[in-house]
Short mmCIF file of C-alpha atoms in Angstrom, two decimals:
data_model
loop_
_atom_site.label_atom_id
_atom_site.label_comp_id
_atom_site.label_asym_id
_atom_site.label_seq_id
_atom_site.Cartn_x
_atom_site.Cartn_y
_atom_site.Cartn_z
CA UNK A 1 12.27 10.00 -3.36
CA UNK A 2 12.56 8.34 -0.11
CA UNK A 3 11.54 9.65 3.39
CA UNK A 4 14.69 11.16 5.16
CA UNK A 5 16.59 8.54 6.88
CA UNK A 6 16.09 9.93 10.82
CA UNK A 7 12.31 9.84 10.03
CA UNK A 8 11.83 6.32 8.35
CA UNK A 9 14.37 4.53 10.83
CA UNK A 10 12.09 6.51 13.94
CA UNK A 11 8.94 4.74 11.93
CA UNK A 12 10.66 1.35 11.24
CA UNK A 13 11.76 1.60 15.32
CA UNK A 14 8.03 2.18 16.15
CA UNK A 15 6.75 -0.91 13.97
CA UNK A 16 9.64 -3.05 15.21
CA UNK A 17 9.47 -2.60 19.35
CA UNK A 18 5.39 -1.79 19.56
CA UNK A 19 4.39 -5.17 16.67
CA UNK A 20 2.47 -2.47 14.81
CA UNK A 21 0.44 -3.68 12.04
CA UNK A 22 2.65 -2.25 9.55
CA UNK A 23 1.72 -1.15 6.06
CA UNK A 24 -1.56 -2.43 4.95
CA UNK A 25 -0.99 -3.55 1.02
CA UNK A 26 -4.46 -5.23 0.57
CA UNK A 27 -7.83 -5.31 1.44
CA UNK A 28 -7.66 -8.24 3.26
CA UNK A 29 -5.19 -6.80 5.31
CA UNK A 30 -1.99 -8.31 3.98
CA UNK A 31 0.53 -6.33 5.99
CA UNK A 32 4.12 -5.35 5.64
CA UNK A 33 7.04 -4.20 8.78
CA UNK A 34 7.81 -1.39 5.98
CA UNK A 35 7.47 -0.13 2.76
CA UNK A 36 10.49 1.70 1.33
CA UNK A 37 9.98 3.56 -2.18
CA UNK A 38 12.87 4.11 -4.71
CA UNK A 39 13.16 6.18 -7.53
CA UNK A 40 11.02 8.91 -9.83
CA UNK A 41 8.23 10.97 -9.10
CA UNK A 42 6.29 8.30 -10.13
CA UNK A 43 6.42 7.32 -6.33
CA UNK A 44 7.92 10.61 -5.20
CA UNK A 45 6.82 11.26 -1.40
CA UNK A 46 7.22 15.15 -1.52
CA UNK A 47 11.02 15.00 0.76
CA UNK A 48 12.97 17.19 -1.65
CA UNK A 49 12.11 20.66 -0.25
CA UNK A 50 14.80 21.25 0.76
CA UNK A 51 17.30 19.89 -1.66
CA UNK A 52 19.12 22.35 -4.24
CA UNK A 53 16.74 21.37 -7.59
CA UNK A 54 14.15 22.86 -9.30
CA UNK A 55 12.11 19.69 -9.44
CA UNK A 56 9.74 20.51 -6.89
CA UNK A 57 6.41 20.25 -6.35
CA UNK A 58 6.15 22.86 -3.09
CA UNK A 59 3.06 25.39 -4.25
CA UNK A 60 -0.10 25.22 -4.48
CA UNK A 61 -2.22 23.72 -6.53
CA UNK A 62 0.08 20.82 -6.18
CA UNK A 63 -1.59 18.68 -2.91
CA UNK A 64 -4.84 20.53 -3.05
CA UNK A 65 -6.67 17.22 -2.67
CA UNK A 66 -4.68 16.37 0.89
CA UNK A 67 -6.41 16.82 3.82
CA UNK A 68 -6.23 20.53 4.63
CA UNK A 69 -5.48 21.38 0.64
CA UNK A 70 -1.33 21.91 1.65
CA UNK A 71 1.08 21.58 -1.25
CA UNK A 72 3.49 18.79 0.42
CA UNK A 73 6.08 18.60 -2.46
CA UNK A 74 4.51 15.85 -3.90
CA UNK A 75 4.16 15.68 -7.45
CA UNK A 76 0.40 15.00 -7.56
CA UNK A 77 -2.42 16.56 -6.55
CA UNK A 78 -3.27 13.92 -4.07
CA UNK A 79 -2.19 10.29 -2.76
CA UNK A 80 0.13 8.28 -5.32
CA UNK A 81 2.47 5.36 -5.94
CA UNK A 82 16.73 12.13 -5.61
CA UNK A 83 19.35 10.22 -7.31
CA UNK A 84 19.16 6.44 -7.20
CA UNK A 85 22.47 6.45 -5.70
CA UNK A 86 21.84 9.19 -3.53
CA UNK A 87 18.59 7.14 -2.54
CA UNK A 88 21.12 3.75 -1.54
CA UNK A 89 22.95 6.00 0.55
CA UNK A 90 20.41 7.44 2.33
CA UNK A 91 19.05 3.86 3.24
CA UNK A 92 22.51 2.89 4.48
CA UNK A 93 22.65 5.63 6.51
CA UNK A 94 18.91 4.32 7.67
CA UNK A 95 20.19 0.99 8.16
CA UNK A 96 22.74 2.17 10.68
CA UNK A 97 20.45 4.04 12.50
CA UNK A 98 17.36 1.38 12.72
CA UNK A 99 20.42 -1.01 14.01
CA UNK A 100 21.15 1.10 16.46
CA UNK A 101 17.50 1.26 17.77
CA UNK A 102 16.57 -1.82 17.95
CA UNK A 103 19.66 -4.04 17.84
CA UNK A 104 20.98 -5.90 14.34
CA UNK A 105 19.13 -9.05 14.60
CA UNK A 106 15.54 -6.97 14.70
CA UNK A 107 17.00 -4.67 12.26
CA UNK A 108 17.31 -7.32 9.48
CA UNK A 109 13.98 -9.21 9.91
CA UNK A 110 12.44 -5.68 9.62
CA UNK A 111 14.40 -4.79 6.22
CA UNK A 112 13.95 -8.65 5.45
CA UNK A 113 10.04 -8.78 5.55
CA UNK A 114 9.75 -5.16 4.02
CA UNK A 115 8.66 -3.88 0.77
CA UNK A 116 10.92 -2.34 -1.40
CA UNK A 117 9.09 -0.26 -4.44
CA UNK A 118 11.47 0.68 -7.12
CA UNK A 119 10.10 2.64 -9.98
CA UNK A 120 13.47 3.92 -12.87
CA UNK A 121 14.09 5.33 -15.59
CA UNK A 122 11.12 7.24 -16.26
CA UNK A 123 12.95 10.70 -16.52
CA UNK A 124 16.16 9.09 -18.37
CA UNK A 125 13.90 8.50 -21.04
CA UNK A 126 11.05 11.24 -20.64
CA UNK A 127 13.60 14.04 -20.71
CA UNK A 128 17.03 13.08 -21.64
CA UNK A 129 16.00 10.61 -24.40
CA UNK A 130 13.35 13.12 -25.18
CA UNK A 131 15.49 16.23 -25.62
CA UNK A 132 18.70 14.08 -27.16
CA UNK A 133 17.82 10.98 -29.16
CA UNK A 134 19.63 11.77 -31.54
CA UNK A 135 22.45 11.34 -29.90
CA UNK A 136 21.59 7.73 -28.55
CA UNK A 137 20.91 4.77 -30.05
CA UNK A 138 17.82 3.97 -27.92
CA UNK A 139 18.79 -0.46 -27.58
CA UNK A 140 21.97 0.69 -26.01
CA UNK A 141 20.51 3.46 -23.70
CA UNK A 142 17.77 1.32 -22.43
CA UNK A 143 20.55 -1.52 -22.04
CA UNK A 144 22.39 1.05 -20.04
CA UNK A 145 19.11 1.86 -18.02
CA UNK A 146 18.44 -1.77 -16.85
CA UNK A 147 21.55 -2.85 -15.61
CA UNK A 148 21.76 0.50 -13.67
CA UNK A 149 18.20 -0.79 -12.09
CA UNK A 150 19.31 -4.32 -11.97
CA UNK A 151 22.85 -3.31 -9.65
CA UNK A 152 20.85 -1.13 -7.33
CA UNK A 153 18.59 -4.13 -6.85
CA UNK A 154 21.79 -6.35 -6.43
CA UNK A 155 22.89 -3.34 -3.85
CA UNK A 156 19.97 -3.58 -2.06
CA UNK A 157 20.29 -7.57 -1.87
CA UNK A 158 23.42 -6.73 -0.25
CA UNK A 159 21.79 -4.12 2.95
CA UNK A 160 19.18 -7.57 2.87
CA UNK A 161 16.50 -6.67 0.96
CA UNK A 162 14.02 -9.50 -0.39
CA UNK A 163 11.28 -8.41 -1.22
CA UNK A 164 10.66 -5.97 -4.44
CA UNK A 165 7.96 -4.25 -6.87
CA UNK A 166 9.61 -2.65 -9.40
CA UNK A 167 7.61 -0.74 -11.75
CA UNK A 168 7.73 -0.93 -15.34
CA UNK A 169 7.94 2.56 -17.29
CA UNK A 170 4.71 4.73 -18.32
CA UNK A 171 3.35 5.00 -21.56
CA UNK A 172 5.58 8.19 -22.03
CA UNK A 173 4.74 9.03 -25.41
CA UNK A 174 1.02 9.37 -23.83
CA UNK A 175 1.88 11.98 -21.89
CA UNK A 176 0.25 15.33 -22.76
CA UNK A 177 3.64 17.19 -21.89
CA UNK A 178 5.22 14.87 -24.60
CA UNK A 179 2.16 15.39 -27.22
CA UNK A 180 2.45 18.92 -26.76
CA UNK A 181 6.04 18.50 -28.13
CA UNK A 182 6.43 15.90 -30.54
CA UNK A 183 2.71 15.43 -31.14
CA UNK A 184 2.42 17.47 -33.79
CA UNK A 185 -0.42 19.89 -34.13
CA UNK A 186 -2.91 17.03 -33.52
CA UNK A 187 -0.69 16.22 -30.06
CA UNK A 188 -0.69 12.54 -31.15
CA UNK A 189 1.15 10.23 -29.06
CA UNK A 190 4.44 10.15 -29.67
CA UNK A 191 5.30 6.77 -31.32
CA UNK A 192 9.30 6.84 -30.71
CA UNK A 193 9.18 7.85 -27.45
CA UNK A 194 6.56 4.94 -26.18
CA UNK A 195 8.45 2.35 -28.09
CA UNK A 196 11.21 3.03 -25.86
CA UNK A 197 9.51 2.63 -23.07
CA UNK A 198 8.16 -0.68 -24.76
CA UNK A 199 11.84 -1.99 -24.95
CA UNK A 200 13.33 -0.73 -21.67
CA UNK A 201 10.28 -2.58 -19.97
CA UNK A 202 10.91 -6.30 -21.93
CA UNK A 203 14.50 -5.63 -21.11
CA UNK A 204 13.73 -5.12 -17.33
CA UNK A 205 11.10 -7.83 -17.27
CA UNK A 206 13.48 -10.47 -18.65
CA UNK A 207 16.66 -9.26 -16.42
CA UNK A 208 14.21 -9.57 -12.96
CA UNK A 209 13.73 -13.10 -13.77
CA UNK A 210 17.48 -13.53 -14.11
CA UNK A 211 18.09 -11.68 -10.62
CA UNK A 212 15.19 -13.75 -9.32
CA UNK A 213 17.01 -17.13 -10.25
CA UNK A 214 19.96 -16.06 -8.91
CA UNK A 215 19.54 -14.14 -5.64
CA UNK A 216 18.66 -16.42 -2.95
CA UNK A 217 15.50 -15.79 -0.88
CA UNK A 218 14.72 -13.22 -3.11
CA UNK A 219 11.07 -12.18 -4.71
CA UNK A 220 11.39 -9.77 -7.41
CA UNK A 221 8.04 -9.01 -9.28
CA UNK A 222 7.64 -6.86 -12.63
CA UNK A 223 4.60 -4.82 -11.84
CA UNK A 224 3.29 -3.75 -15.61
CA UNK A 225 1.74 -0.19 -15.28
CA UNK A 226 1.95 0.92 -18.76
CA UNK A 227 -0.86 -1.32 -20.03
CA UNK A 228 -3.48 -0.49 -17.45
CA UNK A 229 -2.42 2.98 -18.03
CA UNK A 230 -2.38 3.11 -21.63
CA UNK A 231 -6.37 1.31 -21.25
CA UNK A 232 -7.32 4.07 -19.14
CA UNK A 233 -6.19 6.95 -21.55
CA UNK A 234 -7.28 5.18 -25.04
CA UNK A 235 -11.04 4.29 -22.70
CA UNK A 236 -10.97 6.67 -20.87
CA UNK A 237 -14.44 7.37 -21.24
CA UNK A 238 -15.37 3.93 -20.29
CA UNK A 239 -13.63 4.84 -16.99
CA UNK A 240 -15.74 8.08 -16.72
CA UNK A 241 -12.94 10.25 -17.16
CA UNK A 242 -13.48 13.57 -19.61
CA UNK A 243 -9.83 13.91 -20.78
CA UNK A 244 -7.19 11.88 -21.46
CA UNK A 245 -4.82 13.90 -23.46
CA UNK A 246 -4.36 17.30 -20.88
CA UNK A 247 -3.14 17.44 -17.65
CA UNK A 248 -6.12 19.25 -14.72
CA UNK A 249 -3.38 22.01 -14.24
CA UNK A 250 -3.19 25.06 -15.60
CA UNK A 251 -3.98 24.58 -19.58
CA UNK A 252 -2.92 21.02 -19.56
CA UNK A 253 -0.51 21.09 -22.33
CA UNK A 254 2.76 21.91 -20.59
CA UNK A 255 2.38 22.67 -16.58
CA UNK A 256 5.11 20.60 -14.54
CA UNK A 257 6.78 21.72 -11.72
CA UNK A 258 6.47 25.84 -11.01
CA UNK A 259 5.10 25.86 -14.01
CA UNK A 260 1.62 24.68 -12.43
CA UNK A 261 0.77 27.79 -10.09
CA UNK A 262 -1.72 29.50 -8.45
CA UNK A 263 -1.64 32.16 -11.43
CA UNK A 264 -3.10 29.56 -13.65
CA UNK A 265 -5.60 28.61 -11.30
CA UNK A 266 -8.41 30.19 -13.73
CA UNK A 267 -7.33 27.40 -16.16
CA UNK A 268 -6.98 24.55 -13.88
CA UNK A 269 -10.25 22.23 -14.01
CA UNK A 270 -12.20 22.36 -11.16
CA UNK A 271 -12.35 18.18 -10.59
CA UNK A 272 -9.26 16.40 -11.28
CA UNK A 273 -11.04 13.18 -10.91
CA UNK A 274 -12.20 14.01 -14.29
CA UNK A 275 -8.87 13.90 -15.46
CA UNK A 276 -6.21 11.04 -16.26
CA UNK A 277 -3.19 13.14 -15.56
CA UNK A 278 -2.85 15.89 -13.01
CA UNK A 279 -0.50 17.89 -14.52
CA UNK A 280 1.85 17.04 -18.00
CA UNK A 281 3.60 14.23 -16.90
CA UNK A 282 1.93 12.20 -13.81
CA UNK A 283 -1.62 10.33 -13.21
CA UNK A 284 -3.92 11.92 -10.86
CA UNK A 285 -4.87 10.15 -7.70
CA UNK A 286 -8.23 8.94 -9.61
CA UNK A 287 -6.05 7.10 -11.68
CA UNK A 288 -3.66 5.48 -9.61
CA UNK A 289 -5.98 4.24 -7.51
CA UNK A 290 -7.79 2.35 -10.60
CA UNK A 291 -4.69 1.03 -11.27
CA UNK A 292 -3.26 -0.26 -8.08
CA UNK A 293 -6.66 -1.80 -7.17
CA UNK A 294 -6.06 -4.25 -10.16
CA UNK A 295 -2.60 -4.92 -8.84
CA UNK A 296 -2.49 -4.91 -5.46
CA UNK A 297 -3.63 -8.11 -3.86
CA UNK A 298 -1.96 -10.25 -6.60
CA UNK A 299 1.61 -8.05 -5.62
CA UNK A 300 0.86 -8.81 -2.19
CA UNK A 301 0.17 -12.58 -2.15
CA UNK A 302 3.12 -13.37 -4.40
CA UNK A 303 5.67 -11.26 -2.26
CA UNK A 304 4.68 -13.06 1.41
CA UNK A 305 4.95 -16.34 -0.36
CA UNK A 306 8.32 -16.33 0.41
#
């Protein structure tokens, strides 16, 4: 979910007039005006508090490994990487705003040099595939899925966008939310529900070649997270984690949401480093961070190349 329009374009303002470093994407210091996330809460920045939905992330022990232990709305319990459509309309809205500030020219070297992180379709699949598959026939739906990612990236394009990292999907059927369900009493992975993710991500890897041959001064990487993902939970001893099958929260099995509290705090572990997922359905910090750090300078070196 994106940062509120008045706030990012009062950021973007600040890096544009003052030559700030900008955002830092590698450890040699590989810097960006901006980076602009999209989708899921995959990359959700805790900025729906306020919003009419029950997919929030606003009590404790959500956040409890931020500085100062505050539950942000952030669906982790530390550091990690709304409506698509509602997203592209909040970043026109930001658009008009950051031209305003600092003039149009500045404006679109700014959104020009940026970084644009899209993660989609995570919850299309994860819940409504989950709950009604047999209602779908799963080539179609993912079909569906990537050109709905592929014309916001087009839309995007448009507002002048170039640069993107758009995440593949999770190993979903890993998730211990989803083993809990359709696990069986083992909680095995779910086969069905990873193969889907398996197709929508070949789908969306071939059609962001095809956008990158045909958008014009455009970079458009496929940034696979479900492999180094599914390594760390079928290894995840050889990563030094303890569990790879519950989430730290609560009993691990189903907590998302409010339904990982402070009344199950006598259940939650006491080290979520120890853990591959925080709660049901997202990595914790311990594990995004093992995963970006294979990722990030090769992301970073391809998207300045341009």
């Amino acid at each position: 979910m994106p940062v509120p329009a008045t706030a990012l374009c009062l950021i973007l303002v600040l890096f544009s007039t003052r030559n700030a470093g900008g955002v830092c994407l590698a450890s040699n210091k590989i810097t960006f005006p901006a980076l602009f996330a999209f989708g899921d809460s995959i990359v959700d920045t805790g900025n729906n508090n306020k919003r009419f939905t029950i997919a929030k992330a606003n009590i404790p022990p959500y956040g409890r490994d931020f500085p100062g232990g505050a539950a942000t709305g952030r669906f982790g319990n530390g550091k990690n990487a709304l409506s698509i459509k509602d997203q592209l309309n909040l970043f026109k809205e930001c658009v008009r705003k950051l031209e305003r500030g600092i003039g149009q020219e500045k404006a679109n070297a700014t959104i020009s040099k940026s970084l644009f992180l899209v993660s989609q379709g995570n919850n299309d699949i994860a819940i409504t595939y989950f709950l009604f598959h047999f209602l779908y026939d799963i080539d179609a739906y993912t079909t569906q899925l990537v050109n709905s990612a592929s014309s916001f990236i087009k839309d995007m394009y448009e507002l002048g966008a170039r640069k993107f990292a758009c995440l593949s999907l999770i190993p979903l059927g890993y998730l211990p939310i989803s083993r809990t369900f359709g696990g069986g009493f083992q909680r095995n992975s779910v086969d069905w529900l990873t193969q889907a993710a398996v197709k929508f991500n070949s789908k969306l890897e071939h059609e962001l070649n095809h956008l990158n041959s045909n958008l014009p001064g455009t970079r458009i990487l496929y940034i696979d997270i479900y492999n180094p993902l599914v390594d760390l939970i079928q290894n995840h001893k050889k990563y030094g984690f303890e569990d790879s099958s519950h989430g730290c929260c609560g009993t691990g099995l189903i907590e998302l949401n409010y339904g990982c509290n402070e009344l199950l705090s006598s259940f939650t572990c006491c080290n979520s480093s120890s853990h591959v997922f925080w709660d049901a359905g997202h990595p914790s910090e311990r594990a995004y961070r093992m995963i970006i750090s294979q990722l990030v300078d090769n992301i970073s070196h391809q998207l300045l190349d341009i």
